Structures are given as C-alpha cells and as structure tokens.
Amino acid sequence: MLAIAGGKGGCGKTTTAVGLARGMASLGTRPLVVDADLDMPDLHHRTGVDRQPGIAAALDSEDPRAVAQPGGRFPEIDVLPCGGADTATAAALFERLADGGRLGDPVLLDCPAGASPDAAAPLRAADRTVLVSTPQERSLRDAAKTAAIARELDAPPVVVVLVRSDGRLDPGELLGCSTVVHVPELSAPPLETQESAARHLQCAKSVTKRNI
C-alpha cells in the first residue's frame, strides 16, 4: 500500500496517483486508487467515475475492492471515491485494505495536503510513501514536513515525483529519498500525454523493484 502524499495542495498528487496506478497496471497488476482526501476529493472527477459508492460502502462490504469502480477514462485501474466518508470510517477502511489486500495488486491512497488527522490516517496505514512536489521552495518545504511525518508513521518515502520540473533540481537530500522522477511541464493535460505516461511508468518500475 502506497500513500501518494505532499504537503501542498495542488502539487499534483491526484494526477500522480492515477498516472502511477496506470504504470503499475501496464506491469501486470490491477491497482486500486482510493481517494483519501476527505475535504477536497477530486479523484472521481479526474477519472470520470461516480462519487458513490465510496469508502463507507466499501467498509461495509465483505470484499471492499468489489465496491470500487473501473476507472472510467482509465479502465485498467479501479477507483474508490471517498463518497463523503468521515475520518474514522476512512481510517478503518485503510487498515482493512492493508490487512486483506490481494497479493500483487497494489493500493494507492491519494492523500490530502497538510498534517491533519485526515492526512495522517492514510500514512499510518501505508507501507511506503510516494512524495509529490513542485520545484518551488514552499512546496519542497511542505513536502519535507510530510516526509518526516511519513517516517514517524512507518511509511518512509520510496520515491519523489517532482512535477513541472526541468530536471535540474535534485531534492533527494532535502527529502531524504534518493530516487527522484521528474515530470516536465506539459502543454496537454498530463494524463493524456505519452511523456507523462513514460515518467509514471518509470516511477512504477522504481516502486516495484522495492517489492512494496
């Protein structure tokens, strides 16, 4: 289970979660992406699925993954919107998915920004964290705070995805993670470009090598 996290809103977490899941799917798995951003959910919009059923319905189901929807615009992945869930319900589902996931089928948690209890819940359940940031100083500072929280909660960063990056900046030392994937500024929507797909596949291969 991977937490897709970053300290600043709008840095590209949802796009990264979907892009990484698609990269993993191309490697032969069936990823599930869960919208863990309870206050500002966007995953259902980004993928073109219905807002319901969501987290609460999945928690009530014998097989939580069966409630997920094929990913709309991206049918190679499954999507579970938050569906208006509260923090306790979401945390319970994350733990259940962590304990009962199918071998080889990754779960990606699209996390909220910041350091609130809502942000901590998916990090607490995850095995590792994919940090997402832009090259701007403020975004990197916030990502460093997220990295510290992730380590405290036993979900240390495994890769950094630097969005809208020309590749000249190396934030590995600041964020305590040596693997950095640069996603350049793109003229078309990121999930519709071959360049974005190639970078997210690179990220997926990096994550898969670490047997998460």
PDB file of C-alpha atoms in Angstrom:
ATOM      1  CA  MET A   1       0.000   0.000   0.000  1.00  0.00           C
ATOM      2  CA  LEU A   2       1.375   3.354  -1.082  1.00  0.00           C
ATOM      3  CA  ALA A   3       0.446   6.790   0.220  1.00  0.00           C
ATOM      4  CA  ILE A   4       0.667   9.432  -2.514  1.00  0.00           C
ATOM      5  CA  ALA A   5       1.404  12.479  -0.388  1.00  0.00           C
ATOM      6  CA  GLY A   6       2.732  16.014  -0.417  1.00  0.00           C
ATOM      7  CA  GLY A   7       2.483  18.953   1.911  1.00  0.00           C
ATOM      8  CA  LYS A   8       0.956  21.443  -0.505  1.00  0.00           C
ATOM      9  CA  GLY A   9      -2.430  21.326  -2.217  1.00  0.00           C
ATOM     10  CA  GLY A  10      -2.398  21.442  -5.996  1.00  0.00           C
ATOM     11  CA  CYS A  11       1.074  19.940  -6.394  1.00  0.00           C
ATOM     12  CA  GLY A  12      -0.157  17.009  -8.495  1.00  0.00           C
ATOM     13  CA  LYS A  13      -0.932  14.217  -6.037  1.00  0.00           C
ATOM     14  CA  THR A  14      -4.114  13.008  -7.735  1.00  0.00           C
ATOM     15  CA  THR A  15      -2.539  13.078 -11.189  1.00  0.00           C
ATOM     16  CA  THR A  16       0.453  11.188  -9.810  1.00  0.00           C
ATOM     17  CA  ALA A  17      -1.757   8.608  -8.090  1.00  0.00           C
ATOM     18  CA  VAL A  18      -3.647   7.894 -11.318  1.00  0.00           C
ATOM     19  CA  GLY A  19      -0.544   8.001 -13.509  1.00  0.00           C
ATOM     20  CA  LEU A  20       1.406   5.713 -11.185  1.00  0.00           C
ATOM     21  CA  ALA A  21      -1.523   3.282 -10.991  1.00  0.00           C
ATOM     22  CA  ARG A  22      -1.672   3.157 -14.791  1.00  0.00           C
ATOM     23  CA  GLY A  23       2.063   2.499 -14.884  1.00  0.00           C
ATOM     24  CA  MET A  24       1.640  -0.351 -12.410  1.00  0.00           C
ATOM     25  CA  ALA A  25      -1.248  -1.741 -14.455  1.00  0.00           C
ATOM     26  CA  SER A  26       0.997  -1.885 -17.520  1.00  0.00           C
ATOM     27  CA  LEU A  27       3.342  -4.077 -15.452  1.00  0.00           C
ATOM     28  CA  GLY A  28       0.596  -6.656 -14.949  1.00  0.00           C
ATOM     29  CA  THR A  29      -1.252  -5.676 -11.772  1.00  0.00           C
ATOM     30  CA  ARG A  30      -4.748  -4.311 -11.087  1.00  0.00           C
ATOM     31  CA  PRO A  31      -4.184  -1.238  -8.875  1.00  0.00           C
ATOM     32  CA  LEU A  32      -6.855   0.269  -6.671  1.00  0.00           C
ATOM     33  CA  VAL A  33      -6.721   4.042  -6.158  1.00  0.00           C
ATOM     34  CA  VAL A  34      -8.592   5.331  -3.093  1.00  0.00           C
ATOM     35  CA  ASP A  35      -9.482   8.992  -2.588  1.00  0.00           C
ATOM     36  CA  ALA A  36      -8.214   9.712   0.927  1.00  0.00           C
ATOM     37  CA  ASP A  37      -8.731  13.472   0.599  1.00  0.00           C
ATOM     38  CA  LEU A  38     -11.992  13.776   2.515  1.00  0.00           C
ATOM     39  CA  ASP A  39     -12.248  17.575   2.426  1.00  0.00           C
ATOM     40  CA  MET A  40     -11.352  18.191  -1.221  1.00  0.00           C
ATOM     41  CA  PRO A  41     -11.995  14.933  -3.101  1.00  0.00           C
ATOM     42  CA  ASP A  42     -11.043  15.081  -6.752  1.00  0.00           C
ATOM     43  CA  LEU A  43     -10.284  11.530  -7.822  1.00  0.00           C
ATOM     44  CA  HIS A  44     -13.790  10.818  -9.140  1.00  0.00           C
ATOM     45  CA  HIS A  45     -13.671  13.977 -11.277  1.00  0.00           C
ATOM     46  CA  ARG A  46     -10.199  13.209 -12.600  1.00  0.00           C
ATOM     47  CA  THR A  47     -11.099   9.644 -13.590  1.00  0.00           C
ATOM     48  CA  GLY A  48     -14.712  10.178 -14.646  1.00  0.00           C
ATOM     49  CA  VAL A  49     -16.403   7.818 -12.185  1.00  0.00           C
ATOM     50  CA  ASP A  50     -19.429   8.348  -9.950  1.00  0.00           C
ATOM     51  CA  ARG A  51     -18.917   9.790  -6.460  1.00  0.00           C
ATOM     52  CA  GLN A  52     -20.789   6.838  -4.954  1.00  0.00           C
ATOM     53  CA  PRO A  53     -20.316   4.078  -3.908  1.00  0.00           C
ATOM     54  CA  GLY A  54     -17.378   5.182  -1.816  1.00  0.00           C
ATOM     55  CA  ILE A  55     -15.360   4.410   1.282  1.00  0.00           C
ATOM     56  CA  ALA A  56     -18.317   3.786   3.613  1.00  0.00           C
ATOM     57  CA  ALA A  57     -19.866   1.254   1.232  1.00  0.00           C
ATOM     58  CA  ALA A  58     -16.510  -0.492   0.818  1.00  0.00           C
ATOM     59  CA  LEU A  59     -16.062  -0.781   4.587  1.00  0.00           C
ATOM     60  CA  ASP A  60     -19.484  -2.429   4.872  1.00  0.00           C
ATOM     61  CA  SER A  61     -18.730  -4.916   2.118  1.00  0.00           C
ATOM     62  CA  GLU A  62     -17.284  -8.402   2.575  1.00  0.00           C
ATOM     63  CA  ASP A  63     -14.877  -7.561  -0.242  1.00  0.00           C
ATOM     64  CA  PRO A  64     -14.015  -3.838  -0.158  1.00  0.00           C
ATOM     65  CA  ARG A  65     -12.311  -3.978  -3.541  1.00  0.00           C
ATOM     66  CA  ALA A  66     -15.501  -5.272  -5.160  1.00  0.00           C
ATOM     67  CA  VAL A  67     -17.152  -1.908  -4.437  1.00  0.00           C
ATOM     68  CA  ALA A  68     -14.549   0.005  -6.442  1.00  0.00           C
ATOM     69  CA  GLN A  69     -15.421   1.198  -9.935  1.00  0.00           C
ATOM     70  CA  PRO A  70     -13.379   0.522 -13.054  1.00  0.00           C
ATOM     71  CA  GLY A  71     -11.564   3.804 -13.570  1.00  0.00           C
ATOM     72  CA  GLY A  72     -13.832   5.479 -16.115  1.00  0.00           C
ATOM     73  CA  ARG A  73     -11.372   7.138 -18.502  1.00  0.00           C
ATOM     74  CA  PHE A  74      -8.732   4.660 -17.306  1.00  0.00           C
ATOM     75  CA  PRO A  75     -10.362   1.195 -17.258  1.00  0.00           C
ATOM     76  CA  GLU A  76      -7.097  -0.562 -16.431  1.00  0.00           C
ATOM     77  CA  ILE A  77      -7.336   0.639 -12.808  1.00  0.00           C
ATOM     78  CA  ASP A  78     -10.015   0.566 -10.094  1.00  0.00           C
ATOM     79  CA  VAL A  79     -11.167   3.708  -8.298  1.00  0.00           C
ATOM     80  CA  LEU A  80     -12.804   4.150  -4.904  1.00  0.00           C
ATOM     81  CA  PRO A  81     -14.069   7.705  -4.217  1.00  0.00           C
ATOM     82  CA  CYS A  82     -14.309   8.963  -0.658  1.00  0.00           C
ATOM     83  CA  GLY A  83     -18.074   9.375  -1.028  1.00  0.00           C
ATOM     84  CA  GLY A  84     -18.430  11.721   1.934  1.00  0.00           C
ATOM     85  CA  ALA A  85     -16.706   9.423   4.447  1.00  0.00           C
ATOM     86  CA  ASP A  86     -15.514  10.713   7.813  1.00  0.00           C
ATOM     87  CA  THR A  87     -12.019  10.267   9.253  1.00  0.00           C
ATOM     88  CA  ALA A  88     -12.816   7.225  11.407  1.00  0.00           C
ATOM     89  CA  THR A  89     -14.554   5.372   8.568  1.00  0.00           C
ATOM     90  CA  ALA A  90     -11.730   6.103   6.165  1.00  0.00           C
ATOM     91  CA  ALA A  91      -9.050   5.031   8.651  1.00  0.00           C
ATOM     92  CA  ALA A  92     -10.892   1.762   9.292  1.00  0.00           C
ATOM     93  CA  LEU A  93     -11.049   1.030   5.563  1.00  0.00           C
ATOM     94  CA  PHE A  94      -7.371   1.822   5.038  1.00  0.00           C
ATOM     95  CA  GLU A  95      -6.419  -0.624   7.794  1.00  0.00           C
ATOM     96  CA  ARG A  96      -8.701  -3.285   6.368  1.00  0.00           C
ATOM     97  CA  LEU A  97      -7.225  -2.890   2.908  1.00  0.00           C
ATOM     98  CA  ALA A  98      -3.727  -3.064   4.381  1.00  0.00           C
ATOM     99  CA  ASP A  99      -4.539  -6.291   6.232  1.00  0.00           C
ATOM    100  CA  GLY A 100      -6.502  -8.059   3.498  1.00  0.00           C
ATOM    101  CA  GLY A 101      -5.136  -6.909   0.152  1.00  0.00           C
ATOM    102  CA  ARG A 102      -4.653  -9.350  -2.716  1.00  0.00           C
ATOM    103  CA  LEU A 103      -1.049 -10.301  -3.318  1.00  0.00           C
ATOM    104  CA  GLY A 104       0.398  -8.308  -6.183  1.00  0.00           C
ATOM    105  CA  ASP A 105      -2.494  -5.851  -6.529  1.00  0.00           C
ATOM    106  CA  PRO A 106      -1.314  -2.510  -5.120  1.00  0.00           C
ATOM    107  CA  VAL A 107      -3.459   0.009  -3.265  1.00  0.00           C
ATOM    108  CA  LEU A 108      -2.653   3.707  -3.733  1.00  0.00           C
ATOM    109  CA  LEU A 109      -4.051   6.245  -1.276  1.00  0.00           C
ATOM    110  CA  ASP A 110      -4.479   9.735  -2.752  1.00  0.00           C
ATOM    111  CA  CYS A 111      -3.727  11.767   0.387  1.00  0.00           C
ATOM    112  CA  PRO A 112      -4.805  15.245   1.466  1.00  0.00           C
ATOM    113  CA  ALA A 113      -2.277  18.009   1.947  1.00  0.00           C
ATOM    114  CA  GLY A 114      -1.042  19.141   5.337  1.00  0.00           C
ATOM    115  CA  ALA A 115      -0.584  17.420   8.683  1.00  0.00           C
ATOM    116  CA  SER A 116      -4.154  16.999   9.924  1.00  0.00           C
ATOM    117  CA  PRO A 117      -5.580  13.725  11.319  1.00  0.00           C
ATOM    118  CA  ASP A 118      -7.120  13.155   7.872  1.00  0.00           C
ATOM    119  CA  ALA A 119      -3.635  13.392   6.348  1.00  0.00           C
ATOM    120  CA  ALA A 120      -2.080  11.100   8.960  1.00  0.00           C
ATOM    121  CA  ALA A 121      -4.626   8.280   8.589  1.00  0.00           C
ATOM    122  CA  PRO A 122      -3.523   7.044   5.146  1.00  0.00           C
ATOM    123  CA  LEU A 123       0.157   7.435   6.051  1.00  0.00           C
ATOM    124  CA  ARG A 124      -0.404   5.321   9.151  1.00  0.00           C
ATOM    125  CA  ALA A 125      -1.888   2.502   7.072  1.00  0.00           C
ATOM    126  CA  ALA A 126       0.556   2.650   4.155  1.00  0.00           C
ATOM    127  CA  ASP A 127       3.773   0.670   3.738  1.00  0.00           C
ATOM    128  CA  ARG A 128       5.643   3.406   1.881  1.00  0.00           C
ATOM    129  CA  THR A 129       5.091   6.933   0.618  1.00  0.00           C
ATOM    130  CA  VAL A 130       5.444   8.492  -2.809  1.00  0.00           C
ATOM    131  CA  LEU A 131       6.230  12.177  -2.219  1.00  0.00           C
ATOM    132  CA  VAL A 132       4.862  14.680  -4.732  1.00  0.00           C
ATOM    133  CA  SER A 133       6.083  18.263  -5.020  1.00  0.00           C
ATOM    134  CA  THR A 134       6.755  21.050  -7.471  1.00  0.00           C
ATOM    135  CA  PRO A 135      10.269  22.556  -7.594  1.00  0.00           C
ATOM    136  CA  GLN A 136       9.140  25.686  -5.741  1.00  0.00           C
ATOM    137  CA  GLU A 137      10.730  26.278  -2.340  1.00  0.00           C
ATOM    138  CA  ARG A 138       7.461  26.402  -0.414  1.00  0.00           C
ATOM    139  CA  SER A 139       6.215  23.156  -1.930  1.00  0.00           C
ATOM    140  CA  LEU A 140       9.524  21.430  -1.168  1.00  0.00           C
ATOM    141  CA  ARG A 141       9.493  22.658   2.434  1.00  0.00           C
ATOM    142  CA  ASP A 142       5.985  21.300   2.888  1.00  0.00           C
ATOM    143  CA  ALA A 143       6.995  18.007   1.258  1.00  0.00           C
ATOM    144  CA  ALA A 144       9.910  17.720   3.713  1.00  0.00           C
ATOM    145  CA  LYS A 145       7.432  18.039   6.591  1.00  0.00           C
ATOM    146  CA  THR A 146       5.269  15.333   5.022  1.00  0.00           C
ATOM    147  CA  ALA A 147       8.341  13.119   4.628  1.00  0.00           C
ATOM    148  CA  ALA A 148       9.140  13.497   8.335  1.00  0.00           C
ATOM    149  CA  ILE A 149       5.572  12.572   9.315  1.00  0.00           C
ATOM    150  CA  ALA A 150       5.624   9.591   6.957  1.00  0.00           C
ATOM    151  CA  ARG A 151       8.787   8.267   8.600  1.00  0.00           C
ATOM    152  CA  GLU A 152       7.294   8.689  12.055  1.00  0.00           C
ATOM    153  CA  LEU A 153       4.291   6.639  10.927  1.00  0.00           C
ATOM    154  CA  ASP A 154       6.458   3.862   9.408  1.00  0.00           C
ATOM    155  CA  ALA A 155       5.682   4.745   5.787  1.00  0.00           C
ATOM    156  CA  PRO A 156       9.040   6.170   4.669  1.00  0.00           C
ATOM    157  CA  PRO A 157       9.361   7.809   1.248  1.00  0.00           C
ATOM    158  CA  VAL A 158      10.379   5.435  -1.516  1.00  0.00           C
ATOM    159  CA  VAL A 159      10.384   7.869  -4.459  1.00  0.00           C
ATOM    160  CA  VAL A 160       9.920  11.587  -5.100  1.00  0.00           C
ATOM    161  CA  VAL A 161       7.847  12.755  -8.062  1.00  0.00           C
ATOM    162  CA  LEU A 162       8.838  16.321  -8.940  1.00  0.00           C
ATOM    163  CA  VAL A 163       6.078  17.854 -11.043  1.00  0.00           C
ATOM    164  CA  ARG A 164       6.622  20.638 -13.602  1.00  0.00           C
ATOM    165  CA  SER A 165      10.360  20.047 -13.293  1.00  0.00           C
ATOM    166  CA  ASP A 166      13.054  20.676 -15.897  1.00  0.00           C
ATOM    167  CA  GLY A 167      15.267  18.101 -14.196  1.00  0.00           C
ATOM    168  CA  ARG A 168      17.904  20.496 -12.910  1.00  0.00           C
ATOM    169  CA  LEU A 169      16.883  20.391  -9.237  1.00  0.00           C
ATOM    170  CA  ASP A 170      17.692  17.362  -7.107  1.00  0.00           C
ATOM    171  CA  PRO A 171      15.580  17.397  -3.907  1.00  0.00           C
ATOM    172  CA  GLY A 172      16.735  13.944  -2.827  1.00  0.00           C
ATOM    173  CA  GLU A 173      18.888  15.136   0.072  1.00  0.00           C
ATOM    174  CA  LEU A 174      16.253  17.574   1.372  1.00  0.00           C
ATOM    175  CA  LEU A 175      13.508  14.959   1.276  1.00  0.00           C
ATOM    176  CA  GLY A 176      15.665  12.043   2.370  1.00  0.00           C
ATOM    177  CA  CYS A 177      14.925   9.962  -0.718  1.00  0.00           C
ATOM    178  CA  SER A 178      17.482   9.168  -3.407  1.00  0.00           C
ATOM    179  CA  THR A 179      15.046   8.203  -6.173  1.00  0.00           C
ATOM    180  CA  VAL A 180      13.564  11.208  -7.981  1.00  0.00           C
ATOM    181  CA  VAL A 181      11.305  11.119 -11.049  1.00  0.00           C
ATOM    182  CA  HIS A 182      10.981  14.424 -12.926  1.00  0.00           C
ATOM    183  CA  VAL A 183       7.707  15.124 -14.737  1.00  0.00           C
ATOM    184  CA  PRO A 184       8.184  18.127 -17.041  1.00  0.00           C
ATOM    185  CA  GLU A 185       5.768  20.963 -17.750  1.00  0.00           C
ATOM    186  CA  LEU A 186       3.378  19.650 -20.385  1.00  0.00           C
ATOM    187  CA  SER A 187       1.212  21.549 -22.848  1.00  0.00           C
ATOM    188  CA  ALA A 188      -1.594  18.952 -22.851  1.00  0.00           C
ATOM    189  CA  PRO A 189      -3.384  17.521 -19.769  1.00  0.00           C
ATOM    190  CA  PRO A 190      -0.735  15.334 -18.084  1.00  0.00           C
ATOM    191  CA  LEU A 191      -2.695  12.095 -18.120  1.00  0.00           C
ATOM    192  CA  GLU A 192      -3.203  12.406 -21.876  1.00  0.00           C
ATOM    193  CA  THR A 193       0.458  12.582 -22.915  1.00  0.00           C
ATOM    194  CA  GLN A 194       2.985   9.872 -23.740  1.00  0.00           C
ATOM    195  CA  GLU A 195       5.669  11.824 -21.896  1.00  0.00           C
ATOM    196  CA  SER A 196       3.683  11.739 -18.661  1.00  0.00           C
ATOM    197  CA  ALA A 197       2.914   8.040 -19.136  1.00  0.00           C
ATOM    198  CA  ALA A 198       6.623   7.313 -19.596  1.00  0.00           C
ATOM    199  CA  ARG A 199       7.587   9.165 -16.411  1.00  0.00           C
ATOM    200  CA  HIS A 200       4.873   7.464 -14.364  1.00  0.00           C
ATOM    201  CA  LEU A 201       5.949   4.086 -15.749  1.00  0.00           C
ATOM    202  CA  GLN A 202       9.490   4.918 -14.633  1.00  0.00           C
ATOM    203  CA  CYS A 203       8.089   5.624 -11.170  1.00  0.00           C
ATOM    204  CA  ALA A 204       6.105   2.374 -11.187  1.00  0.00           C
ATOM    205  CA  LYS A 205       9.183   0.345 -12.090  1.00  0.00           C
ATOM    206  CA  SER A 206      11.158   2.011  -9.302  1.00  0.00           C
ATOM    207  CA  VAL A 207       8.475   1.238  -6.755  1.00  0.00           C
ATOM    208  CA  THR A 208       8.016  -2.352  -7.989  1.00  0.00           C
ATOM    209  CA  LYS A 209      11.739  -3.081  -7.702  1.00  0.00           C
ATOM    210  CA  ARG A 210      11.479  -2.414  -3.990  1.00  0.00           C
ATOM    211  CA  ASN A 211       8.868  -5.172  -3.570  1.00  0.00           C
ATOM    212  CA  ILE A 212       6.235  -2.995  -1.955  1.00  0.00           C
TER     213      ILE A 212
END
